[in-house]
């Protein structure tokens, strides 16, 4: 054993690390608590891993959800305030849409602005029906829809968009159709005759099938060439709205202000946060609650360190008394047992960091295995809104998990370490 000199010693001297290491690895027969050490180590590892995995899934879910919104929808939608027709019907359509789209494109931070014609119709194919939403858009603007042009899966050729329609994979599966098949679209607002309005039925070739990974888009959305949509929905020389894509959609408030000035007083502005803000707020609240719950889990795991150290102090009372009589200061004893507890916390945190990161990186393979064992159906896109369980490791999330674990491990270690340091050596050796 290294020689211990009386008097003050430098904090965390070499002999303190040596004594702490011998105590950590000592077996119960030698007065140690190796079983409690392993329990504490495993508890910290699993708690940190669970926290990192949860934060990664949370970040991945939000990123995937927001990315599908921003990649397949307008960041800002501009409507007309609407007017009443001679027949008494209310119409919210935009005249001179090309001039307005051009003016909006020139606004600061705007990538593009495109007129749209929209309508809800019934699609039929192979004796199957599905309700869909049609987006009439020009080919050059269709090419700018990032998540549709570069989706998770795609079939057909989007460059032939002017020759037919593009549909989501959910619609294609529901109707049992694919590229090259024809789909009939039935609109109740069709041709006006002397006997009333008859439904309009037009067959279109499916030239492109996409899957963006968001159920409500893949299951309902149909893209149609702009001019064909105008003809189909009786919108000659009219558009229903103008979609605007901006450079910084996260800072949508600034872009909305600029768009409003260009659009004028008669325009109605609707941003992506207006349509999805409630869900994002609920998601953020759920994230905070989950972080709090898992933080308590890390705290509980850290308490195992306290239990182990208390038992270690009790078993090593004779050793503490001998070390004190040899000249070891209270501070040195405190640091020895602090190193024992903090070392367990550091090792457990590192192991949990590795385990959590590996789980997040290979979550697709792990989830596929779980889904296989469970017989499928573990993840329902119609409920979760996205096609798979996402995970995204963020440096801030990893640092917060590691910092929380180390902080709790260090704090809870101080109390049993102080108890050991304040132990009276006379009382510890009275009956020895």
Short mmCIF file of C-alpha atoms in Angstrom, two decimals:
data_model
loop_
_atom_site.label_atom_id
_atom_site.label_comp_id
_atom_site.label_asym_id
_atom_site.label_seq_id
_atom_site.Cartn_x
_atom_site.Cartn_y
_atom_site.Cartn_z
CA UNK A 1 0.00 0.00 0.00
CA UNK A 2 1.27 3.43 -0.82
CA UNK A 3 2.72 5.44 2.04
CA UNK A 4 0.36 8.04 3.46
CA UNK A 5 1.93 11.11 5.01
CA UNK A 6 0.21 13.29 7.55
CA UNK A 7 -0.82 16.78 6.80
CA UNK A 8 -2.53 18.24 3.81
CA UNK A 9 -2.45 16.40 0.50
CA UNK A 10 -3.31 17.51 -2.96
CA UNK A 11 -6.99 16.83 -3.82
CA UNK A 12 -7.57 13.54 -5.66
CA UNK A 13 -4.04 12.30 -5.07
CA UNK A 14 -2.93 9.01 -6.52
CA UNK A 15 -3.37 7.01 -3.32
CA UNK A 16 -7.00 8.21 -3.07
CA UNK A 17 -7.73 6.80 -6.53
CA UNK A 18 -5.96 3.56 -5.59
CA UNK A 19 -8.00 3.09 -2.40
CA UNK A 20 -11.24 3.93 -4.20
CA UNK A 21 -10.48 1.43 -6.97
CA UNK A 22 -9.79 -1.34 -4.44
CA UNK A 23 -13.07 -0.59 -2.67
CA UNK A 24 -15.08 -0.62 -5.91
CA UNK A 25 -13.80 -4.00 -7.06
CA UNK A 26 -13.73 -5.62 -3.62
CA UNK A 27 -15.99 -8.63 -3.18
CA UNK A 28 -18.48 -8.96 -0.37
CA UNK A 29 -16.26 -11.48 1.42
CA UNK A 30 -13.59 -8.76 1.56
CA UNK A 31 -16.01 -6.19 2.96
CA UNK A 32 -16.96 -4.79 -0.44
CA UNK A 33 -20.33 -4.50 -2.19
CA UNK A 34 -19.57 -5.71 -5.70
CA UNK A 35 -23.18 -6.84 -6.28
CA UNK A 36 -24.53 -3.40 -5.37
CA UNK A 37 -21.84 -1.87 -7.59
CA UNK A 38 -23.07 -3.90 -10.56
CA UNK A 39 -26.69 -3.09 -9.80
CA UNK A 40 -25.88 0.64 -9.63
CA UNK A 41 -23.82 0.45 -12.81
CA UNK A 42 -26.52 -1.38 -14.77
CA UNK A 43 -29.23 0.94 -13.45
CA UNK A 44 -27.38 4.08 -14.53
CA UNK A 45 -26.57 2.52 -17.92
CA UNK A 46 -30.16 1.59 -18.69
CA UNK A 47 -31.55 4.89 -17.41
CA UNK A 48 -29.16 6.99 -19.51
CA UNK A 49 -29.75 4.79 -22.56
CA UNK A 50 -33.53 5.08 -22.15
CA UNK A 51 -33.26 8.87 -21.86
CA UNK A 52 -31.06 9.17 -24.97
CA UNK A 53 -33.31 6.84 -26.98
CA UNK A 54 -36.43 8.74 -25.97
CA UNK A 55 -34.87 12.09 -26.81
CA UNK A 56 -33.64 10.73 -30.16
CA UNK A 57 -37.09 9.40 -31.06
CA UNK A 58 -38.66 12.66 -29.93
CA UNK A 59 -36.30 14.70 -32.09
CA UNK A 60 -36.71 12.31 -35.01
CA UNK A 61 -40.48 12.38 -34.78
CA UNK A 62 -40.62 16.16 -34.72
CA UNK A 63 -38.07 16.47 -37.53
CA UNK A 64 -39.87 13.95 -39.72
CA UNK A 65 -43.27 15.45 -39.00
CA UNK A 66 -42.14 19.01 -39.72
CA UNK A 67 -40.10 17.96 -42.76
CA UNK A 68 -43.10 16.26 -44.37
CA UNK A 69 -45.15 19.39 -43.73
CA UNK A 70 -42.54 21.73 -45.16
CA UNK A 71 -41.51 19.39 -47.96
CA UNK A 72 -44.96 18.56 -49.31
CA UNK A 73 -47.10 21.57 -48.36
CA UNK A 74 -47.10 25.30 -48.80
CA UNK A 75 -45.27 27.24 -46.11
CA UNK A 76 -47.72 30.11 -46.58
CA UNK A 77 -51.04 29.98 -48.42
CA UNK A 78 -52.60 33.16 -49.80
CA UNK A 79 -56.40 33.25 -50.29
CA UNK A 80 -58.78 35.88 -51.54
CA UNK A 81 -61.23 37.17 -48.97
CA UNK A 82 -64.08 36.01 -51.23
CA UNK A 83 -67.03 37.57 -53.02
CA UNK A 84 -70.67 36.68 -53.67
CA UNK A 85 -71.66 35.73 -57.20
CA UNK A 86 -74.79 36.90 -59.03
CA UNK A 87 -76.46 33.63 -58.10
CA UNK A 88 -75.85 34.32 -54.42
CA UNK A 89 -73.07 31.78 -54.01
CA UNK A 90 -69.93 32.63 -52.07
CA UNK A 91 -66.74 32.15 -54.09
CA UNK A 92 -63.19 32.49 -52.83
CA UNK A 93 -61.20 32.50 -56.05
CA UNK A 94 -58.24 34.53 -57.28
CA UNK A 95 -58.23 36.41 -60.55
CA UNK A 96 -54.98 37.60 -62.16
CA UNK A 97 -53.26 34.82 -60.27
CA UNK A 98 -50.13 34.90 -62.42
CA UNK A 99 -49.49 38.58 -61.66
CA UNK A 100 -50.08 38.00 -57.95
CA UNK A 101 -47.85 34.95 -57.89
CA UNK A 102 -45.11 36.90 -59.65
CA UNK A 103 -45.40 39.72 -57.11
CA UNK A 104 -45.26 37.27 -54.20
CA UNK A 105 -42.21 35.57 -55.72
CA UNK A 106 -40.38 38.88 -55.54
CA UNK A 107 -41.01 39.25 -51.79
CA UNK A 108 -37.95 38.90 -49.48
CA UNK A 109 -37.12 35.32 -48.58
CA UNK A 110 -39.58 33.73 -51.02
CA UNK A 111 -38.33 30.77 -53.07
CA UNK A 112 -41.37 30.41 -55.29
CA UNK A 113 -45.09 31.21 -55.45
CA UNK A 114 -47.50 29.10 -57.48
CA UNK A 115 -51.26 29.26 -58.15
CA UNK A 116 -53.29 26.18 -57.24
CA UNK A 117 -56.70 24.77 -58.01
CA UNK A 118 -58.01 22.45 -55.29
CA UNK A 119 -61.03 20.24 -54.92
CA UNK A 120 -62.28 17.07 -53.28
CA UNK A 121 -63.54 14.29 -55.50
CA UNK A 122 -64.16 10.55 -55.60
CA UNK A 123 -61.54 8.37 -57.31
CA UNK A 124 -62.43 4.95 -58.72
CA UNK A 125 -60.26 2.20 -60.12
CA UNK A 126 -60.66 -1.57 -60.45
CA UNK A 127 -64.16 -1.32 -58.92
CA UNK A 128 -62.77 0.39 -55.80
CA UNK A 129 -63.48 3.89 -54.52
CA UNK A 130 -61.53 6.41 -52.45
CA UNK A 131 -62.08 10.01 -51.45
CA UNK A 132 -59.18 12.19 -52.57
CA UNK A 133 -58.09 15.83 -52.67
CA UNK A 134 -56.92 17.13 -56.04
CA UNK A 135 -54.16 19.75 -56.33
CA UNK A 136 -54.03 21.42 -59.73
CA UNK A 137 -50.50 22.71 -60.26
CA UNK A 138 -48.17 23.50 -63.15
CA UNK A 139 -45.40 21.04 -64.01
CA UNK A 140 -42.56 23.43 -63.13
CA UNK A 141 -44.12 24.10 -59.74
CA UNK A 142 -44.80 20.39 -59.18
CA UNK A 143 -41.10 19.80 -59.69
CA UNK A 144 -40.41 22.09 -56.71
CA UNK A 145 -42.34 19.93 -54.22
CA UNK A 146 -39.31 18.34 -52.57
CA UNK A 147 -40.86 15.44 -50.68
CA UNK A 148 -42.99 14.40 -53.67
CA UNK A 149 -40.19 14.52 -56.23
CA UNK A 150 -37.70 12.85 -53.82
CA UNK A 151 -39.96 10.63 -51.69
CA UNK A 152 -39.30 7.49 -49.66
CA UNK A 153 -40.60 5.42 -52.56
CA UNK A 154 -41.70 6.33 -56.07
CA UNK A 155 -42.98 4.55 -59.16
CA UNK A 156 -43.42 5.89 -62.65
CA UNK A 157 -42.01 9.04 -64.23
CA UNK A 158 -42.86 12.43 -62.76
CA UNK A 159 -41.48 14.14 -65.89
CA UNK A 160 -44.67 12.93 -67.66
CA UNK A 161 -46.82 14.91 -65.25
CA UNK A 162 -48.45 16.94 -68.04
CA UNK A 163 -49.80 13.69 -69.53
CA UNK A 164 -51.74 12.44 -66.51
CA UNK A 165 -51.90 12.62 -62.72
CA UNK A 166 -49.65 11.81 -59.76
CA UNK A 167 -51.19 10.00 -56.77
CA UNK A 168 -50.08 8.99 -53.29
CA UNK A 169 -49.12 5.40 -52.54
CA UNK A 170 -52.06 5.03 -50.14
CA UNK A 171 -54.52 5.87 -52.92
CA UNK A 172 -52.74 3.52 -55.32
CA UNK A 173 -52.95 0.71 -52.78
CA UNK A 174 -56.59 1.46 -51.99
CA UNK A 175 -57.59 1.43 -55.66
CA UNK A 176 -55.19 -1.31 -56.69
CA UNK A 177 -53.63 0.78 -59.47
CA UNK A 178 -50.13 1.78 -60.53
CA UNK A 179 -48.31 3.75 -63.24
CA UNK A 180 -49.97 3.22 -66.61
CA UNK A 181 -53.42 2.46 -65.15
CA UNK A 182 -56.34 4.83 -65.55
CA UNK A 183 -58.28 6.32 -62.65
CA UNK A 184 -61.66 7.99 -62.95
CA UNK A 185 -62.26 11.14 -60.93
CA UNK A 186 -65.89 11.95 -60.13
CA UNK A 187 -66.80 15.47 -59.09
CA UNK A 188 -70.32 16.31 -57.88
CA UNK A 189 -69.92 19.86 -59.19
CA UNK A 190 -69.90 18.93 -62.84
CA UNK A 191 -71.72 20.10 -65.94
CA UNK A 192 -74.85 22.20 -65.57
CA UNK A 193 -77.80 20.98 -67.66
CA UNK A 194 -81.49 21.78 -67.96
CA UNK A 195 -82.14 19.01 -65.45
CA UNK A 196 -79.60 20.26 -62.89
CA UNK A 197 -75.93 19.65 -62.32
CA UNK A 198 -74.65 16.28 -63.42
CA UNK A 199 -71.47 14.77 -61.92
CA UNK A 200 -68.35 15.15 -63.98
CA UNK A 201 -66.47 11.91 -64.64
CA UNK A 202 -63.07 12.04 -66.31
CA UNK A 203 -60.48 9.26 -66.63
CA UNK A 204 -56.78 10.11 -66.15
CA UNK A 205 -53.68 8.02 -66.60
CA UNK A 206 -51.54 7.51 -63.47
CA UNK A 207 -48.02 8.55 -64.47
CA UNK A 208 -46.41 8.78 -61.02
CA UNK A 209 -46.98 7.20 -57.59
CA UNK A 210 -45.18 8.65 -54.54
CA UNK A 211 -44.86 7.90 -50.85
CA UNK A 212 -43.69 10.81 -48.74
CA UNK A 213 -44.06 8.88 -45.47
CA UNK A 214 -47.01 10.84 -44.12
CA UNK A 215 -50.27 8.95 -44.06
CA UNK A 216 -52.69 11.85 -44.60
CA UNK A 217 -50.75 12.89 -47.72
CA UNK A 218 -50.11 9.47 -49.22
CA UNK A 219 -53.71 8.40 -48.63
CA UNK A 220 -55.54 11.45 -49.98
CA UNK A 221 -53.45 13.55 -52.35
CA UNK A 222 -53.68 13.68 -56.16
CA UNK A 223 -51.72 16.13 -58.31
CA UNK A 224 -53.20 17.21 -61.65
CA UNK A 225 -51.87 19.61 -64.32
CA UNK A 226 -53.06 23.13 -63.62
CA UNK A 227 -54.95 23.73 -66.88
CA UNK A 228 -56.72 20.36 -66.67
CA UNK A 229 -57.72 21.12 -63.08
CA UNK A 230 -59.15 24.49 -64.13
CA UNK A 231 -61.24 22.79 -66.77
CA UNK A 232 -62.28 19.94 -64.51
CA UNK A 233 -63.37 22.16 -61.59
CA UNK A 234 -64.89 24.95 -63.73
CA UNK A 235 -62.14 27.39 -62.78
CA UNK A 236 -61.40 28.91 -66.18
CA UNK A 237 -58.97 31.84 -65.68
CA UNK A 238 -59.24 31.39 -61.90
CA UNK A 239 -57.20 29.86 -59.09
CA UNK A 240 -58.28 28.86 -55.59
CA UNK A 241 -55.10 29.88 -53.78
CA UNK A 242 -51.44 30.71 -54.16
CA UNK A 243 -48.92 28.58 -52.31
CA UNK A 244 -45.69 30.24 -51.20
CA UNK A 245 -42.43 28.49 -50.34
CA UNK A 246 -39.95 30.49 -48.25
CA UNK A 247 -36.25 30.06 -47.46
CA UNK A 248 -36.64 29.96 -43.66
CA UNK A 249 -39.96 28.32 -42.76
CA UNK A 250 -38.98 28.06 -39.07
CA UNK A 251 -39.01 31.88 -38.91
CA UNK A 252 -42.40 32.02 -40.57
CA UNK A 253 -43.58 35.12 -38.65
CA UNK A 254 -41.13 37.39 -40.49
CA UNK A 255 -42.00 35.88 -43.87
CA UNK A 256 -45.72 36.19 -43.13
CA UNK A 257 -45.34 39.90 -42.47
CA UNK A 258 -43.53 40.45 -45.79
CA UNK A 259 -46.10 38.37 -47.70
CA UNK A 260 -48.98 40.25 -46.13
CA UNK A 261 -47.57 43.58 -47.31
CA UNK A 262 -47.22 42.30 -50.88
CA UNK A 263 -50.56 40.47 -50.97
CA UNK A 264 -52.54 43.53 -49.87
CA UNK A 265 -55.39 44.08 -47.45
CA UNK A 266 -57.89 41.86 -49.24
CA UNK A 267 -55.76 38.72 -48.91
CA UNK A 268 -56.04 36.04 -46.24
CA UNK A 269 -52.77 34.49 -45.04
CA UNK A 270 -52.51 30.98 -43.63
CA UNK A 271 -49.12 29.56 -42.52
CA UNK A 272 -48.00 26.01 -41.86
CA UNK A 273 -47.88 26.78 -38.15
CA UNK A 274 -51.53 27.84 -38.25
CA UNK A 275 -52.50 24.43 -39.60
CA UNK A 276 -50.12 22.31 -37.48
CA UNK A 277 -49.31 24.57 -34.53
CA UNK A 278 -51.71 22.83 -32.11
CA UNK A 279 -50.15 19.45 -32.82
CA UNK A 280 -46.61 20.81 -32.46
CA UNK A 281 -47.51 22.45 -29.15
CA UNK A 282 -48.98 19.18 -27.89
CA UNK A 283 -45.86 17.34 -29.07
CA UNK A 284 -43.60 19.81 -27.26
CA UNK A 285 -45.62 19.43 -24.04
CA UNK A 286 -45.39 15.64 -24.33
CA UNK A 287 -41.63 15.93 -24.88
CA UNK A 288 -41.19 17.96 -21.70
CA UNK A 289 -43.26 15.50 -19.65
CA UNK A 290 -41.32 12.52 -21.01
CA UNK A 291 -38.01 14.20 -20.21
CA UNK A 292 -39.18 14.88 -16.65
CA UNK A 293 -40.35 11.28 -16.17
CA UNK A 294 -37.11 9.82 -17.49
CA UNK A 295 -35.10 12.27 -15.38
CA UNK A 296 -36.80 10.76 -12.34
CA UNK A 297 -35.77 7.34 -13.67
CA UNK A 298 -32.14 8.50 -13.79
CA UNK A 299 -32.49 9.85 -10.24
CA UNK A 300 -33.83 6.50 -9.01
CA UNK A 301 -30.91 4.72 -10.68
CA UNK A 302 -28.51 7.16 -9.03
CA UNK A 303 -30.02 6.33 -5.64
CA UNK A 304 -28.62 2.82 -6.03
CA UNK A 305 -25.20 4.43 -5.77
CA UNK A 306 -26.21 5.88 -2.40
CA UNK A 307 -27.33 2.48 -1.15
CA UNK A 308 -24.11 0.86 -2.29
CA UNK A 309 -21.92 3.55 -0.74
CA UNK A 310 -23.78 3.43 2.58
CA UNK A 311 -23.18 -0.32 2.72
CA UNK A 312 -19.55 0.21 1.69
CA UNK A 313 -19.01 2.80 4.42
CA UNK A 314 -20.52 0.45 6.98
CA UNK A 315 -18.35 -2.47 5.86
CA UNK A 316 -15.22 -0.37 5.67
CA UNK A 317 -15.62 1.34 9.05
CA UNK A 318 -12.52 -0.40 10.40
CA UNK A 319 -10.48 0.61 7.36
CA UNK A 320 -11.63 4.21 7.70
CA UNK A 321 -10.59 4.26 11.36
CA UNK A 322 -7.14 2.87 10.54
CA UNK A 323 -6.66 5.35 7.67
CA UNK A 324 -7.65 8.25 9.92
CA UNK A 325 -5.23 7.19 12.67
CA UNK A 326 -2.51 6.97 10.02
CA UNK A 327 -3.08 10.64 9.25
CA UNK A 328 -5.61 10.59 6.44
CA UNK A 329 -7.71 13.78 6.56
CA UNK A 330 -11.48 14.01 6.44
CA UNK A 331 -11.18 15.52 2.99
CA UNK A 332 -9.18 12.56 1.71
CA UNK A 333 -11.73 10.07 3.08
CA UNK A 334 -14.54 12.09 1.50
CA UNK A 335 -12.76 12.11 -1.84
CA UNK A 336 -12.09 8.37 -1.70
CA UNK A 337 -15.76 7.53 -1.35
CA UNK A 338 -16.76 10.30 -3.75
CA UNK A 339 -14.50 8.70 -6.35
CA UNK A 340 -16.21 5.35 -5.67
CA UNK A 341 -19.70 6.72 -6.29
CA UNK A 342 -18.77 9.16 -9.06
CA UNK A 343 -16.75 6.48 -10.83
CA UNK A 344 -19.79 4.21 -10.97
CA UNK A 345 -21.84 7.13 -12.30
CA UNK A 346 -19.26 8.04 -14.95
CA UNK A 347 -18.80 4.45 -16.16
CA UNK A 348 -22.56 3.85 -16.18
CA UNK A 349 -23.14 7.10 -18.05
CA UNK A 350 -20.55 6.25 -20.71
CA UNK A 351 -22.01 2.76 -21.13
CA UNK A 352 -25.52 4.21 -21.35
CA UNK A 353 -24.33 6.78 -23.89
CA UNK A 354 -22.89 4.07 -26.12
CA UNK A 355 -25.93 1.81 -25.73
CA UNK A 356 -28.42 4.62 -26.35
CA UNK A 357 -26.59 5.93 -29.42
CA UNK A 358 -26.27 2.45 -30.93
CA UNK A 359 -29.97 1.81 -30.33
CA UNK A 360 -30.92 5.11 -31.98
CA UNK A 361 -28.61 4.47 -34.96
CA UNK A 362 -29.92 0.95 -35.58
CA UNK A 363 -33.51 1.60 -34.53
CA UNK A 364 -34.91 0.55 -37.92
CA UNK A 365 -33.35 -2.90 -37.71
CA UNK A 366 -34.35 -3.29 -34.07
CA UNK A 367 -37.89 -2.19 -34.77
CA UNK A 368 -38.17 -4.52 -37.75
CA UNK A 369 -37.15 -7.40 -35.47
CA UNK A 370 -39.71 -6.38 -32.83
CA UNK A 371 -42.37 -6.05 -35.51
CA UNK A 372 -41.46 -9.52 -36.84
CA UNK A 373 -41.61 -11.10 -33.38
CA UNK A 374 -44.95 -9.40 -32.67
CA UNK A 375 -46.36 -10.62 -35.97
CA UNK A 376 -46.61 -7.15 -37.54
CA UNK A 377 -48.97 -4.26 -36.91
CA UNK A 378 -46.88 -2.67 -34.14
CA UNK A 379 -46.74 0.64 -36.00
CA UNK A 380 -49.94 1.96 -37.56
CA UNK A 381 -49.23 4.88 -39.95
CA UNK A 382 -52.90 5.91 -39.90
CA UNK A 383 -52.55 6.70 -36.19
CA UNK A 384 -48.90 7.82 -36.02
CA UNK A 385 -49.21 9.93 -39.23
CA UNK A 386 -45.74 8.89 -40.44
CA UNK A 387 -44.71 5.60 -42.02
CA UNK A 388 -41.98 4.49 -39.61
CA UNK A 389 -40.49 5.13 -36.18
CA UNK A 390 -37.87 7.87 -36.62
CA UNK A 391 -34.80 8.59 -34.48
CA UNK A 392 -32.48 11.55 -34.79
CA UNK A 393 -29.48 12.03 -32.52
CA UNK A 394 -29.03 15.68 -31.60
CA UNK A 395 -25.89 16.84 -29.83
CA UNK A 396 -27.94 18.97 -27.44
CA UNK A 397 -30.13 16.02 -26.42
CA UNK A 398 -27.14 13.74 -25.84
CA UNK A 399 -25.34 16.39 -23.80
CA UNK A 400 -28.43 17.06 -21.70
CA UNK A 401 -28.83 13.35 -20.90
CA UNK A 402 -25.14 12.92 -20.05
CA UNK A 403 -25.02 16.13 -17.99
CA UNK A 404 -28.13 15.15 -16.03
CA UNK A 405 -26.75 11.69 -15.23
CA UNK A 406 -23.33 12.98 -14.14
CA UNK A 407 -24.86 15.79 -12.08
CA UNK A 408 -27.19 13.45 -10.19
CA UNK A 409 -24.45 10.85 -9.72
CA UNK A 410 -22.07 13.43 -8.26
CA UNK A 411 -24.68 15.06 -6.02
CA UNK A 412 -26.07 11.88 -4.46
CA UNK A 413 -22.52 10.60 -3.85
CA UNK A 414 -21.63 13.53 -1.62
CA UNK A 415 -23.94 12.55 1.27
CA UNK A 416 -22.60 9.01 2.04
CA UNK A 417 -19.05 10.30 1.35
CA UNK A 418 -19.49 12.99 3.98
CA UNK A 419 -20.80 10.40 6.41
CA UNK A 420 -17.62 8.36 5.90
CA UNK A 421 -15.42 11.45 6.31
CA UNK A 422 -17.08 12.42 9.60
CA UNK A 423 -16.79 8.93 11.10
CA UNK A 424 -14.99 9.04 14.47
CA UNK A 425 -11.90 6.78 14.22
CA UNK A 426 -12.06 5.99 17.95
CA UNK A 427 -15.63 4.71 17.64
CA UNK A 428 -14.75 2.81 14.46
CA UNK A 429 -11.89 0.94 16.24
CA UNK A 430 -13.46 0.63 19.71
CA UNK A 431 -14.39 -3.03 19.38
CA UNK A 432 -11.60 -4.10 17.01
#
